[in-house]
Coordinates of C-alpha atoms in Angstrom, one line a residue:
X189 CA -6.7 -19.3 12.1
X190 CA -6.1 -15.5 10.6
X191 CA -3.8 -13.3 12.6
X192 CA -5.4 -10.1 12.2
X193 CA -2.8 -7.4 12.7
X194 CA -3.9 -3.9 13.6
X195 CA -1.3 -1.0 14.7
X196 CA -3.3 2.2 16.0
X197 CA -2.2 5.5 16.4
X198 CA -4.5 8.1 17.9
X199 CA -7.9 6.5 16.6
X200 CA -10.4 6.6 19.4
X201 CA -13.0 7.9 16.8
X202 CA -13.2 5.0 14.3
X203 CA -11.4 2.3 16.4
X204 CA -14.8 0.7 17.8
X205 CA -16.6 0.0 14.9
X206 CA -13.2 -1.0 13.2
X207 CA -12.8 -3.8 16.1
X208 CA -16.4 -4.5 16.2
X209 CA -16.3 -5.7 12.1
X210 CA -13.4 -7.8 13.3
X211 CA -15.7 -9.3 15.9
X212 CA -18.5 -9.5 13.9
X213 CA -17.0 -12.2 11.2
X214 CA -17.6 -15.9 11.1
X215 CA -14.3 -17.4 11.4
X216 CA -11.3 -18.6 13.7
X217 CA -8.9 -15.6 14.5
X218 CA -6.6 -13.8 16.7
X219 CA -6.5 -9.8 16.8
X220 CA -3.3 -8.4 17.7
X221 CA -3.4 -4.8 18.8
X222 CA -0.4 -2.6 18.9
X223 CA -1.4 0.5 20.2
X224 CA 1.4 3.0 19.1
X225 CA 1.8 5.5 21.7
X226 CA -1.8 6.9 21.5
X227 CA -2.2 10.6 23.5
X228 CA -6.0 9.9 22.9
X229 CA -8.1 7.3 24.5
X230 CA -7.6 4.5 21.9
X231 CA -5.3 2.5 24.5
X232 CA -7.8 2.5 26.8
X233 CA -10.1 1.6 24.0
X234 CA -7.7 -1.6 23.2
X235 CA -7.7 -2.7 26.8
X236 CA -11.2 -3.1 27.4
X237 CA -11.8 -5.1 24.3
X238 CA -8.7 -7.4 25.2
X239 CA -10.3 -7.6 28.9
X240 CA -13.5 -8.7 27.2
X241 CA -12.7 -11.0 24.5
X242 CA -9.7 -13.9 24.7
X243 CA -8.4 -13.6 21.3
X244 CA -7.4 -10.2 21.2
X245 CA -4.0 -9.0 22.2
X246 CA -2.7 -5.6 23.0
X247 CA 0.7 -4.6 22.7
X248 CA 1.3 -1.2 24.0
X249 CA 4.6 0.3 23.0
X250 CA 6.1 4.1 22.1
X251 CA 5.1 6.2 19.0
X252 CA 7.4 4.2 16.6
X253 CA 4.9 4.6 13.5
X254 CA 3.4 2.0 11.2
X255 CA 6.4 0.3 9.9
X256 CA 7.4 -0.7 13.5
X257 CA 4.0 -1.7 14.5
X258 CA 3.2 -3.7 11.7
X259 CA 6.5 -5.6 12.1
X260 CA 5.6 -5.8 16.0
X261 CA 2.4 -7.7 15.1
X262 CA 4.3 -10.0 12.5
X263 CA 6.3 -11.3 14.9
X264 CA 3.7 -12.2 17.8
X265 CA 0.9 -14.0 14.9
X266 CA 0.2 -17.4 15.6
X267 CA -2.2 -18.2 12.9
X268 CA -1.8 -19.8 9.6
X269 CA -2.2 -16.6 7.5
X270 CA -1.9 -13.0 7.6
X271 CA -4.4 -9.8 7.5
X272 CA -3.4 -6.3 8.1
X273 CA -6.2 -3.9 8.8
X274 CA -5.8 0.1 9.3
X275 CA -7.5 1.4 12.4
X276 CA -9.6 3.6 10.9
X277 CA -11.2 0.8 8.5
X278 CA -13.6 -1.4 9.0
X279 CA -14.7 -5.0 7.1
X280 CA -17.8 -5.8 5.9
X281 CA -19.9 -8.9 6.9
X282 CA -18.3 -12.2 5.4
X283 CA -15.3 -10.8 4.6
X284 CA -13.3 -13.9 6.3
X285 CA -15.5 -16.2 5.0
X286 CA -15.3 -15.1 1.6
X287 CA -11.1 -14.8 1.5
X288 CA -10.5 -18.6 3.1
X289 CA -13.1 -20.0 1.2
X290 CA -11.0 -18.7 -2.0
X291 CA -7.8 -19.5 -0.9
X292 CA -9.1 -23.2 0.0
X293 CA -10.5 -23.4 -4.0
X294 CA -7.5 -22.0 -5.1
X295 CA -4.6 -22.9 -3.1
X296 CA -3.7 -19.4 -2.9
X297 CA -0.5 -18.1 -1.4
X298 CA -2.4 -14.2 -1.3
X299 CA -6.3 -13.8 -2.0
X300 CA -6.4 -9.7 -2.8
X301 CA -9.9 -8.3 -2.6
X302 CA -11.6 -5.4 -4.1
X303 CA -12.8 -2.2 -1.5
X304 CA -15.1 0.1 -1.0
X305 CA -14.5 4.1 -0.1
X306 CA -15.8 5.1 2.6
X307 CA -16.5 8.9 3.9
X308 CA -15.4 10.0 6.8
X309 CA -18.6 8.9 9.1
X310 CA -17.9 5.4 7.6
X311 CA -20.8 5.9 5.0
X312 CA -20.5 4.3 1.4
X313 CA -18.9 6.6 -1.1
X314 CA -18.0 4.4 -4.1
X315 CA -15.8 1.2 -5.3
X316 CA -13.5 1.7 -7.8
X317 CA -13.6 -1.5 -10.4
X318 CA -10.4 -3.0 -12.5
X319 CA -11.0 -4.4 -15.9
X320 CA -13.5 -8.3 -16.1
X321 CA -10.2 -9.7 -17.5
X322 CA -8.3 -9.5 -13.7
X323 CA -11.7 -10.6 -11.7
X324 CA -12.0 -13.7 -9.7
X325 CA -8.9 -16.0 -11.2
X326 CA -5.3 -16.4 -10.2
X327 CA -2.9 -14.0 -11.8
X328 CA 0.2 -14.5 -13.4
X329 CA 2.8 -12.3 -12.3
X330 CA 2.9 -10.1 -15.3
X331 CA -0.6 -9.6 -14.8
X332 CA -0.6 -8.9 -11.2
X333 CA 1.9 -5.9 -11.9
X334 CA -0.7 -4.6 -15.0
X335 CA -3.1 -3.9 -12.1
X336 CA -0.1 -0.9 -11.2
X337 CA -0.8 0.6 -14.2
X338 CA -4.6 1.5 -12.3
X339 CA -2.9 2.6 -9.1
X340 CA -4.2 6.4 -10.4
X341 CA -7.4 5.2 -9.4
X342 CA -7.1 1.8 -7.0
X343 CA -4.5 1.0 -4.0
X344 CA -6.0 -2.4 -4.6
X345 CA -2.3 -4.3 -5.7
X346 CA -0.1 -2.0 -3.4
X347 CA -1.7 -1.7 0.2
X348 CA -1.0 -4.5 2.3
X349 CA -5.0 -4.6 3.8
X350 CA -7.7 -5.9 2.2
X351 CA -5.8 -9.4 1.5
X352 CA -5.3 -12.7 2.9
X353 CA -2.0 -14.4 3.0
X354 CA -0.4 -17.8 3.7
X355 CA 1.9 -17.1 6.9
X356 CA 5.2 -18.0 5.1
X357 CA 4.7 -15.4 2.4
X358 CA 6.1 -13.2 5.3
X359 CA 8.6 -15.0 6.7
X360 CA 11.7 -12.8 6.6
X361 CA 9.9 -10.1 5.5
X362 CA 9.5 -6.9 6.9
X363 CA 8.6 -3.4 6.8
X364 CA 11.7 -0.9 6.9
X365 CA 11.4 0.9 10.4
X366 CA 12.4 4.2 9.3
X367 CA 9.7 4.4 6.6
X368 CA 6.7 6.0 8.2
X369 CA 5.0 6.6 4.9
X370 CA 3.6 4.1 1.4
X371 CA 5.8 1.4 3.7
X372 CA 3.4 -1.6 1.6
X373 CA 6.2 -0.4 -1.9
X374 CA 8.7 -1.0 0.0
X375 CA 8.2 -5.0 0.7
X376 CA 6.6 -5.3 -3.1
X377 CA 9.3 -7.1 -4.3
X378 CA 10.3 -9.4 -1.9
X379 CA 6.1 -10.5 -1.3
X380 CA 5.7 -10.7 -5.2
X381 CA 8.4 -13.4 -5.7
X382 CA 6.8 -15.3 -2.9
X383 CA 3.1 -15.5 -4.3
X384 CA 3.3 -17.7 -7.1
X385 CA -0.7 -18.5 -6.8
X386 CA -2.0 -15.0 -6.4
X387 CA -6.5 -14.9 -6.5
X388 CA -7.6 -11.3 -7.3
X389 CA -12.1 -10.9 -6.8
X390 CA -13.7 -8.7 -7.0
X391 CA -15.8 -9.2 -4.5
X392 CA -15.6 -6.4 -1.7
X393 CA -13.2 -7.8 1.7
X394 CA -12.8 -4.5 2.5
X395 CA -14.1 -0.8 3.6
X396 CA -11.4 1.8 3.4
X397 CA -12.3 5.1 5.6
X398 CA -10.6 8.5 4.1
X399 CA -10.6 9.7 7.8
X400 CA -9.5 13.4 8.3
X401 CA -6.8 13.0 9.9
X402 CA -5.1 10.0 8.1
X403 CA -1.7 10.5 6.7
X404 CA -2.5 10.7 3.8
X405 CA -4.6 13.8 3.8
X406 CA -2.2 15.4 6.8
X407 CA 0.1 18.5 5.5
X408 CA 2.5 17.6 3.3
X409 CA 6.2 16.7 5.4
X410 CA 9.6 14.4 4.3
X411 CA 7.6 11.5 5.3
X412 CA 5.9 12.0 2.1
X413 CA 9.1 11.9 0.0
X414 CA 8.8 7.7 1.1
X415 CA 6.5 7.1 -1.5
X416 CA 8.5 8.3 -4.1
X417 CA 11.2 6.1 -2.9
X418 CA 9.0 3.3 -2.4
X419 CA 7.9 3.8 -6.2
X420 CA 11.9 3.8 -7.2
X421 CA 11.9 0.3 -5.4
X422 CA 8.9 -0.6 -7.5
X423 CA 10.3 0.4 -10.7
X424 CA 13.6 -1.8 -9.9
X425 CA 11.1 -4.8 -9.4
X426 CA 9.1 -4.0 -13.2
X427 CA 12.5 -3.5 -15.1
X428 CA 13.8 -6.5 -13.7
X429 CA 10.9 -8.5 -15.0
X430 CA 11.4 -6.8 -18.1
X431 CA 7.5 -5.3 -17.8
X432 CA 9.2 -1.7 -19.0
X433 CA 5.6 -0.6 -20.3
X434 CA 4.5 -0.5 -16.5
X435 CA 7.9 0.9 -15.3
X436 CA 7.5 3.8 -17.6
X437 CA 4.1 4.4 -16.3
X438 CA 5.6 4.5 -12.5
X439 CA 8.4 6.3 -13.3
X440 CA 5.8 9.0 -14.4
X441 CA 4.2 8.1 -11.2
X442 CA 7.0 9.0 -8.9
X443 CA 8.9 11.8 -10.7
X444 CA 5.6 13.8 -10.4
X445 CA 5.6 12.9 -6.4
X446 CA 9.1 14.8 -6.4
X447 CA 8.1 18.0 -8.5
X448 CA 5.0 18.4 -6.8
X449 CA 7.0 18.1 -3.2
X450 CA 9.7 19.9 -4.4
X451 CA 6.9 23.1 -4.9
X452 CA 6.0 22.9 -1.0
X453 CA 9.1 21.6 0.8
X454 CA 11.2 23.9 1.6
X455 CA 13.2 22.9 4.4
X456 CA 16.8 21.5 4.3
X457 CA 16.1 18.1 5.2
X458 CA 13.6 17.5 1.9
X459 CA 15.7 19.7 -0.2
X460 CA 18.8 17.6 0.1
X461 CA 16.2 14.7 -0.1
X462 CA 14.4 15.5 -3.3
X463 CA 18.0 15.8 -4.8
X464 CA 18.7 12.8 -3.7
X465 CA 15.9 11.2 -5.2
X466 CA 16.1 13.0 -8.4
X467 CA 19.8 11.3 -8.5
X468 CA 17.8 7.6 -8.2
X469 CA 15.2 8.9 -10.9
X470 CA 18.2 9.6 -13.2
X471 CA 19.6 6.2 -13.0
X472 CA 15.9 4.4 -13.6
X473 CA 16.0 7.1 -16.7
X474 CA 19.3 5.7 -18.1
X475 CA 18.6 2.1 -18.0
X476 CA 14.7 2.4 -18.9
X477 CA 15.6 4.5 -21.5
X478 CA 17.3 1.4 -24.0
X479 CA 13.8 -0.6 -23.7
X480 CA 11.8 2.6 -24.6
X481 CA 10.3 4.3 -28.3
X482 CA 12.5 7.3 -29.7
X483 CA 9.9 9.9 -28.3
X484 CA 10.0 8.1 -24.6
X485 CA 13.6 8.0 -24.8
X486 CA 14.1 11.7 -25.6
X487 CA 11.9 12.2 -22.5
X488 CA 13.9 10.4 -20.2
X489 CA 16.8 12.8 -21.7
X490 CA 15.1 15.8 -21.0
X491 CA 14.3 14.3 -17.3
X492 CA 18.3 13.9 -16.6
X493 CA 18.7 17.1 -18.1
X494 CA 16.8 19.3 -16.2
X495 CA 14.1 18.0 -13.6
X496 CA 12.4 21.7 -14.0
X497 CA 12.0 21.8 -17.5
X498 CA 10.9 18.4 -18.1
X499 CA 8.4 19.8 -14.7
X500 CA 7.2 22.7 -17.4
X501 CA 6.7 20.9 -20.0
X502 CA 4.3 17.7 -19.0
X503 CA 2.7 21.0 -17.2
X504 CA 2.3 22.2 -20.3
X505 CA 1.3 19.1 -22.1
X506 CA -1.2 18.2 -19.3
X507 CA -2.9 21.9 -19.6
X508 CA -3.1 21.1 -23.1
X509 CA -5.3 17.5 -23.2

């Protein structure tokens, strides 16, 4: 059976049509619902599917955000593997079918699927596609963290939805409750040493919506200072491997999170925050730096320098190309 775990916060637009794909699939599961604090209808929404249909639960708890919710829903699954779903998503026919037929072939500990973007009213925008060499095998782990060095262009590796997992890959794992924000880098590490047998297909599991009024387009706040953090955790992961090609690329990745939030935030909280984080940035910078070619290695100097100028300067370099 498939735990399906969905945490909804103020959804009553998309949530229908996002339960209904659940519905629609041809396979054993359980959808657990926790409904975080809604002020719209969407609780009311949960109810009369659980009221209709046996295996769905609702939890209804206070606004605690996705971390909390998500962790809520870990501990009440029942079934022998894991899918996390966003409320504002929706799956397309066959997806179960498709993900526990590959994990059967394969003995997979995770099956990742490719996704489709979505607009807003749920139509078809595009799918983004990694390189034939990743397609439809199991991964090693170096080449599992090669598909970061796309994340300019796919969640596909980082997102916890549009994958299957084995139960026990989440046993004693959980998301961090205060982290509200790009929560799925914070529990990288721990889920990567944990999937030996990791199948990546193409074949599209998933339909991710860019609603209006996800978090990720709302107006820019010290939630979003997470991801940067959650790219530092990352980083630690990659140089601990010894992958300090893809660790150079994040790095890049999550200093430019902090100069472009250090432009809009001005209040104290993110101040003290961004200097915080450019304190955790220097530190990766020092110890990436003895793995790195002279050139890469005088940029990391200029970085622990002076976070502005080495701002200027890959502004001017990027004007440039």
């Amino acid at each position: 059976m498939i735990s399906v775990l969905l945490s909804v916060y103020n959804r009553e637009q998309y949530l229908r049509k996002c339960i209904d794909s659940v519905l629609a699939q041809n396979a054993d599961f359980e959808l657990i619902i926790v409904e975080d604090g809604s002020t719209d209808g969407s609780g009311a929404i949960c109810d009369e599917y659980a009221k209709e249909y046996s295996n769905i639960r609702v939890i209804h708890q206070k606004n605690q955000g996705i971390s909390v919710a998500r962790n809520v829903a870990l501990d009440e699954a029942k079934g022998d593997f894991i899918m996390f779903l966003d409320s504002d998503d929706y799956l397309p026919a066959g997806s179960f079918e498709t993900l526990l037929r590959l994990q059967e072939e394969n003995d997979a500990d995770c099956v990742a699927g490719n996704y489709a973007c979505c607009n807003d009213d749920g139509s078809f925008d595009k799918v983004i596609d990694i390189p034939d060499k990743y397609n439809n095998r199991l991964l090693t782990n170096r080449e599992i963290c090669e598909l970061l060095l796309y994340s300019g262009e796919t969640h596909v590796l980082i997102v916890s939805w549009g994958k299957l997992f084995k139960r026990e890959v989440w046993d004693n794992i959980r998301f961090p409750n205060e982290v509200v924000k790009s929560e799925d880098q914070f529990v990288f590490p721990a889920l990567m040493e944990k999937m030996p047998r990791f199948y990546y297909t193409n074949k599209i599991v998933y339909n991710q919506v860019f609603s209006n009024s996800s978090i990720t387009r709302s107006p820019f706040s010290r939630e979003h200072l997470f991801d940067a953090e959650g790219v530092a955790i990352v980083i630690g992961y990659l140089m601990d491997k010894g992958y300090y090609d893809i660790a150079l690329y994040k790095f890049g990745v999550g200093t430019r999170r902090i100069i472009n939030m250090k432009r809009v935030l001005e209040d104290n909280e993110s101040k003290a925050e961004i200097k915080r984080l450019y304190k955790v940035y220097c530190d990766i910078a020092e110890k990436l730096s003895p793995h790195l070619t002279f050139n890469n290695k005088l940029r990391m100097a200029l970085y622990r320098i002076n976070m502005d100028v080495y701002a200027h300067i890959r502004d001017r370099m990027c004007d440039s190309k």
